[in-house]
PDB file of C-alpha atoms in Angstrom:
ATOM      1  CA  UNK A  22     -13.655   9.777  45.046  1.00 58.00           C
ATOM      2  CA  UNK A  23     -12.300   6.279  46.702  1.00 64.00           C
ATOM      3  CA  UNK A  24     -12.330   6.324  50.466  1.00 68.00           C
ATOM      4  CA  UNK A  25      -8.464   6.168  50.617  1.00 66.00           C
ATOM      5  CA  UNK A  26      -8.204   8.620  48.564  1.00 63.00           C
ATOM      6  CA  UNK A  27     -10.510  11.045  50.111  1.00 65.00           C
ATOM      7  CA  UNK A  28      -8.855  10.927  53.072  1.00 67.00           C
ATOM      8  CA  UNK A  29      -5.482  12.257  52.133  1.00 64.00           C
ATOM      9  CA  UNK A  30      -8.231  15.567  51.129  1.00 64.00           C
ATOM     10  CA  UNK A  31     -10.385  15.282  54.450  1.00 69.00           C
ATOM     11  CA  UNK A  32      -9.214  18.235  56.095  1.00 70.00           C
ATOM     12  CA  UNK A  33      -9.137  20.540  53.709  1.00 71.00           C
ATOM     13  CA  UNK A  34      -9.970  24.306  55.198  1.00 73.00           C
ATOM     14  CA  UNK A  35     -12.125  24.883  52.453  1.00 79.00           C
ATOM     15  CA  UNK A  36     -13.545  23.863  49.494  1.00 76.00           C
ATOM     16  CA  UNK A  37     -11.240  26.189  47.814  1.00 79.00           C
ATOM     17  CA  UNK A  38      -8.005  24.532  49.347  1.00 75.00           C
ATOM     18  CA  UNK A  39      -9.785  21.009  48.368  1.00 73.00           C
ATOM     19  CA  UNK A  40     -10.200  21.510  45.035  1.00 73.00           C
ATOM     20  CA  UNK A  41      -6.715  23.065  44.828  1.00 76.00           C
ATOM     21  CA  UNK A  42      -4.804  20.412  46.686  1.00 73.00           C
ATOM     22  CA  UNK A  43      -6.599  17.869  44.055  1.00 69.00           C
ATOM     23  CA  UNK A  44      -5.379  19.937  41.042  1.00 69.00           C
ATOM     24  CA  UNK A  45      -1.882  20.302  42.379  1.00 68.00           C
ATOM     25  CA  UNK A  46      -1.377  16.178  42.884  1.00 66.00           C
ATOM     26  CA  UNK A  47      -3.043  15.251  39.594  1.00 62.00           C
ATOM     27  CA  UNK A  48      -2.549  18.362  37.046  1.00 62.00           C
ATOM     28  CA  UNK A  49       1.624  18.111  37.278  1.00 52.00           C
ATOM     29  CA  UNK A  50       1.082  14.523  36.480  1.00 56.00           C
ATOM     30  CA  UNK A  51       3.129  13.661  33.185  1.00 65.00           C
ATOM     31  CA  UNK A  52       0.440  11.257  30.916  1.00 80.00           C
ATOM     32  CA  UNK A  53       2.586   9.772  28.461  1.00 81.00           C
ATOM     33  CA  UNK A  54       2.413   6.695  29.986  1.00 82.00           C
ATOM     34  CA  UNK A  55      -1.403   6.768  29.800  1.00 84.00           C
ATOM     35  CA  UNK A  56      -1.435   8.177  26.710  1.00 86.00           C
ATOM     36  CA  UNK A  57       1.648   5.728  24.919  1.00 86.00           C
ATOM     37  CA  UNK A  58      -0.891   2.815  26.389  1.00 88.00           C
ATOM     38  CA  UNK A  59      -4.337   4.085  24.714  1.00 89.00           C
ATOM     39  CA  UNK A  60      -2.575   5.031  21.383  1.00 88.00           C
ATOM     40  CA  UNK A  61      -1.159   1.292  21.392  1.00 89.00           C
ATOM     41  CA  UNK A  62      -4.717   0.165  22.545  1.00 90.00           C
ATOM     42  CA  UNK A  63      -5.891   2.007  19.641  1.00 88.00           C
ATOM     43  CA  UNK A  64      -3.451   0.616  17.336  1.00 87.00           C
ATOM     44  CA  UNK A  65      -3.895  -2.971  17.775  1.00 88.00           C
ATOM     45  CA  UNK A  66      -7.832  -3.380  18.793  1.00 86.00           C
ATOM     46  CA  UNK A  67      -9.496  -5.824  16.970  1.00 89.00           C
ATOM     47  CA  UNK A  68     -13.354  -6.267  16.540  1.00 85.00           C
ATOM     48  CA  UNK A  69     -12.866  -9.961  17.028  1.00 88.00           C
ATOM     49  CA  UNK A  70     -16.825 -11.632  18.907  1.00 91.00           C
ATOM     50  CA  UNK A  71     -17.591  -8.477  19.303  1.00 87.00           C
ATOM     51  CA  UNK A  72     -20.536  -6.648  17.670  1.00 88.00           C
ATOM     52  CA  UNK A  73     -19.945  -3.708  15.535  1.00 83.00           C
ATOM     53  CA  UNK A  74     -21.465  -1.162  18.386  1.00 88.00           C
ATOM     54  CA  UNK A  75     -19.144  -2.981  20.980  1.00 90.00           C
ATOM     55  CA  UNK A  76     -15.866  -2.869  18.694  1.00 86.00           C
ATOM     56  CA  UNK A  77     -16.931   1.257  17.715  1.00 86.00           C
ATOM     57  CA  UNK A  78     -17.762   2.068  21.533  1.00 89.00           C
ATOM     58  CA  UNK A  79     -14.412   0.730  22.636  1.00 89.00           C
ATOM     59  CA  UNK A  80     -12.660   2.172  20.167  1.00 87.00           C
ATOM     60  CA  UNK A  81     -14.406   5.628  20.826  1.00 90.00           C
ATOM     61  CA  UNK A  82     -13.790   5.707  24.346  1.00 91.00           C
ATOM     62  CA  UNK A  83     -10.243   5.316  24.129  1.00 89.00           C
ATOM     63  CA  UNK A  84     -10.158   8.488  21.510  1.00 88.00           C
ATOM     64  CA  UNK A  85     -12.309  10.361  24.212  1.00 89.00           C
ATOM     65  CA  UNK A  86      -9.846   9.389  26.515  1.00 87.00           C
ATOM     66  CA  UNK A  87      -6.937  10.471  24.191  1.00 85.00           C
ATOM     67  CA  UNK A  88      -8.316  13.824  23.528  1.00 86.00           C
ATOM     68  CA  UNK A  89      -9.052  14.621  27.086  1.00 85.00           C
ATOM     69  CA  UNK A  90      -5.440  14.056  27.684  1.00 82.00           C
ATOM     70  CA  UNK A  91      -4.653  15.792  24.609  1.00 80.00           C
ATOM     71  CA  UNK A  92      -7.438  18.435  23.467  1.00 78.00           C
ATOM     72  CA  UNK A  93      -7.400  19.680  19.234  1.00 80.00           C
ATOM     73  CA  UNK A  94      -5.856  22.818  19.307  1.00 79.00           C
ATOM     74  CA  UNK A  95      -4.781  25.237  16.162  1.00 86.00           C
ATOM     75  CA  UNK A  96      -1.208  26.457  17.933  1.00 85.00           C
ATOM     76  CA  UNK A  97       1.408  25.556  15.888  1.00 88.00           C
ATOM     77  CA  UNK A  98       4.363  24.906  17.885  1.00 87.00           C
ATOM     78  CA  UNK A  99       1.988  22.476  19.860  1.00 85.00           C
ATOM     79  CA  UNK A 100       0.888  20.632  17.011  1.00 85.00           C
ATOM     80  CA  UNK A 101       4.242  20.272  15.851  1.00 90.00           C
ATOM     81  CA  UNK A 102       5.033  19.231  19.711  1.00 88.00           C
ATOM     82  CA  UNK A 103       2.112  16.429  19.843  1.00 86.00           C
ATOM     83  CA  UNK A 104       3.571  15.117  15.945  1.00 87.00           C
ATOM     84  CA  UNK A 105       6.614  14.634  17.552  1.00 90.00           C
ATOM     85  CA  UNK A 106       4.967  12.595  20.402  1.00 87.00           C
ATOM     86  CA  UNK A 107       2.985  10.527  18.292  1.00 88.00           C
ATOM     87  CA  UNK A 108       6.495   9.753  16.348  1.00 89.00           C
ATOM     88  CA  UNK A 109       7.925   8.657  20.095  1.00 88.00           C
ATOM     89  CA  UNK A 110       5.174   7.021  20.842  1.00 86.00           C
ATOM     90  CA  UNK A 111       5.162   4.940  17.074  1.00 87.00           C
ATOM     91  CA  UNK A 112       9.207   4.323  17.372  1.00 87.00           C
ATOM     92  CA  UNK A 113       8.323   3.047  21.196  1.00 87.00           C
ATOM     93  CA  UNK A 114       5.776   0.889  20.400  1.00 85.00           C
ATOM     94  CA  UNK A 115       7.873  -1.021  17.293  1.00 87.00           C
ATOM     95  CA  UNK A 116      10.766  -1.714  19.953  1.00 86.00           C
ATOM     96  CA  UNK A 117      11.723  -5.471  21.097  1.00 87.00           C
ATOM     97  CA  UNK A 118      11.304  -6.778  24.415  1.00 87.00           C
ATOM     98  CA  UNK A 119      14.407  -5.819  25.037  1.00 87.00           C
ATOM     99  CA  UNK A 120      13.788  -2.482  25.413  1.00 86.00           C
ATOM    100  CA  UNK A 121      11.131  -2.577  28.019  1.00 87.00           C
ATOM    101  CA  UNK A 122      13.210  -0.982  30.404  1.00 88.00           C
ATOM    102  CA  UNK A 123      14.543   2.167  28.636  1.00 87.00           C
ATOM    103  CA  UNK A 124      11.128   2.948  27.276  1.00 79.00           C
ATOM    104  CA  UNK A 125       9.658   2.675  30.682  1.00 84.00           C
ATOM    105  CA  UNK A 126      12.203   4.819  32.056  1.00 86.00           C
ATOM    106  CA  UNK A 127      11.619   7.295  29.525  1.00 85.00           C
ATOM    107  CA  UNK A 128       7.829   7.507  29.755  1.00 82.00           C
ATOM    108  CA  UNK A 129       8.460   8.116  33.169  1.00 83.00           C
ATOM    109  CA  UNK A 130      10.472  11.484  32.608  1.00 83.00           C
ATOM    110  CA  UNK A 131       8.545  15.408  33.390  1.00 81.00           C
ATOM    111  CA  UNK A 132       8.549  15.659  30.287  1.00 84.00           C
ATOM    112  CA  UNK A 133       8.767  13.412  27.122  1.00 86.00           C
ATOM    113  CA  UNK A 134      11.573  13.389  25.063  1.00 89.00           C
ATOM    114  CA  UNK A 135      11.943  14.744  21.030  1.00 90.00           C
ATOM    115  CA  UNK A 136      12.010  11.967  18.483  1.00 89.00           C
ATOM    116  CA  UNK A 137      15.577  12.796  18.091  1.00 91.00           C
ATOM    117  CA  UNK A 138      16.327  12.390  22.131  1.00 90.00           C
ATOM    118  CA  UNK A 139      14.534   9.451  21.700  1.00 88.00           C
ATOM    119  CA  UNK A 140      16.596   7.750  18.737  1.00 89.00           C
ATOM    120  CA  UNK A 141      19.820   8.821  20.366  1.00 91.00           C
ATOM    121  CA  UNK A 142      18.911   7.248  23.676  1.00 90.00           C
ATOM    122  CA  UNK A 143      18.017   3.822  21.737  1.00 89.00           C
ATOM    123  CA  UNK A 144      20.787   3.851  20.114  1.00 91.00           C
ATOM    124  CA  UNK A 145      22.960   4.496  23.196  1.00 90.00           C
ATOM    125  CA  UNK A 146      21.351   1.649  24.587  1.00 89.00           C
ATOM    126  CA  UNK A 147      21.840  -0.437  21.875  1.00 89.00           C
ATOM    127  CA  UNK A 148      25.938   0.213  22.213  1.00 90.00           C
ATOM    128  CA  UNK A 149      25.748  -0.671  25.263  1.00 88.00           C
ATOM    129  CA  UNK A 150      24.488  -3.363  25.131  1.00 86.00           C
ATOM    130  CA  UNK A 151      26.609  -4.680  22.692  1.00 87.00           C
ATOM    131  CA  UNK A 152      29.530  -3.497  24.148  1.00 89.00           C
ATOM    132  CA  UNK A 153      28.166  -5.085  27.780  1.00 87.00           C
ATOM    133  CA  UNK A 154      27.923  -7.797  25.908  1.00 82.00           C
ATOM    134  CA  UNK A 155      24.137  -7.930  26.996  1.00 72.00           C
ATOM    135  CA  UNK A 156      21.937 -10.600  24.712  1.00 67.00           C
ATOM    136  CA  UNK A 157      17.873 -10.626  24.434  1.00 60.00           C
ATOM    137  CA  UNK A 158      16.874 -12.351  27.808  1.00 56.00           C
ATOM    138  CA  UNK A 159      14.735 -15.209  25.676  1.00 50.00           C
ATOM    139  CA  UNK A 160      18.550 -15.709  24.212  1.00 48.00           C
ATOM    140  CA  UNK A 161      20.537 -15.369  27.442  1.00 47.00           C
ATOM    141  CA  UNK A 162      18.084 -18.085  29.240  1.00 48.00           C
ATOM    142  CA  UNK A 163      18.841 -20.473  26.394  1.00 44.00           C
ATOM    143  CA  UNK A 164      22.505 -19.381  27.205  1.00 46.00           C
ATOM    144  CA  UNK A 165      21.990 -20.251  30.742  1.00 48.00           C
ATOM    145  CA  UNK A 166      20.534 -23.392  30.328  1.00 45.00           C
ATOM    146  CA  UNK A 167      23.497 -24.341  27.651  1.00 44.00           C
ATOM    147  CA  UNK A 168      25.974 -23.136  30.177  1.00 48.00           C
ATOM    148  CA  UNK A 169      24.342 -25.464  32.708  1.00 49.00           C
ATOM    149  CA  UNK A 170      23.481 -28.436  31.563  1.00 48.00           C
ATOM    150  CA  UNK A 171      27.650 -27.935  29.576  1.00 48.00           C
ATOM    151  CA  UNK A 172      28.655 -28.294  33.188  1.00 48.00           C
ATOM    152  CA  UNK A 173      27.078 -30.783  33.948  1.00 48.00           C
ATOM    153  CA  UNK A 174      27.946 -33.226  31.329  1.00 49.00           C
ATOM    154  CA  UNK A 175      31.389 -32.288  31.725  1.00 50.00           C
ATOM    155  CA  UNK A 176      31.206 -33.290  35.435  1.00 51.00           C
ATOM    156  CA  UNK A 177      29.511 -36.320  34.261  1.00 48.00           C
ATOM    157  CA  UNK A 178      32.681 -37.280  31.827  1.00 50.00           C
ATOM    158  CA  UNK A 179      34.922 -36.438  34.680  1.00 55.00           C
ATOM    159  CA  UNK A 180      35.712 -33.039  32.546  1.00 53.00           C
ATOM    160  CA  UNK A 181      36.496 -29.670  34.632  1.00 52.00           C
ATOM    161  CA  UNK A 182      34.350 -26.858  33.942  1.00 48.00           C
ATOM    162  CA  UNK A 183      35.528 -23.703  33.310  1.00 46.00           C
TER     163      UNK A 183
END
């Protein structure tokens, strides 16, 4: 345990009240985040310079990771559950930059939203940004700069700007 750390536990009663204090700030923790960020690890790891041992140990740590987050199990309402996650997770990961925001926000929710939630919240988004008139940032900067350097040249011609 890191000294910081340990000292939010230092005065613990007992061992008992340790150990339970530790299980209450890190078992209620919601891991999509972690998880959505191995599964795209996973996704896009290449072997590239390094050896085949390397490239298979990396790749098997992040699936020991995975199913420590997310054990096998045989129930079927929870495998039907962690299919739907893995859909998110997919339909996340194929976004645009533009969508950094909302699927931040939503990884950061108790509990992850159904593939359906998910869609409907995307396409909200999109609305709204159309109807916000919002653009792609790499296409408002452009914008900007156009916009500037417009009102400048006009000032330059002895043009008002509007």
């Amino acid at each position: 345990m890191e000294p910081k750390l340990s000292e939010l536990f230092s005065y613990s009663e007992s061992s008992l009240l340790l150990w339970k204090s530790v299980k209450d700030m890190y078992d209620s923790q919601n891991n999509s985040v972690r998880i959505f960020q191995l599964k795209k690890s996973v996704a896009s790891l290449k072997q590239g310079d390094h050896s085949f041992v390397q490239h298979l140990g990396s790749m098997k740590s992040m699936w020991n990771e995975l199913d420590m987050y997310r054990p096998h199990m045989t129930d079927s309402a929870m495998l039907l559950k962690k299919a739907d996650e893995d859909k998110v997770f997919q339909l996340l990961a194929s976004l645009g930059a533009e969508y950094k925001d909302l699927h931040s926000h939503l990884l950061m929710t108790q509990e992850l939203p159904s593939f359906t939630n998910m869609c409907h919240a995307v396409q909200k988004e999109e609305i709204r940004r159309r109807v916000m008139n919002v653009e792609p940032k790499s296409n408002s900067k452009a914008r900007v700069f156009t916009t500037n350097h417009k009102a400048t040249d006009d000032r330059v011609l002895g043009k008002k700007a509007d």
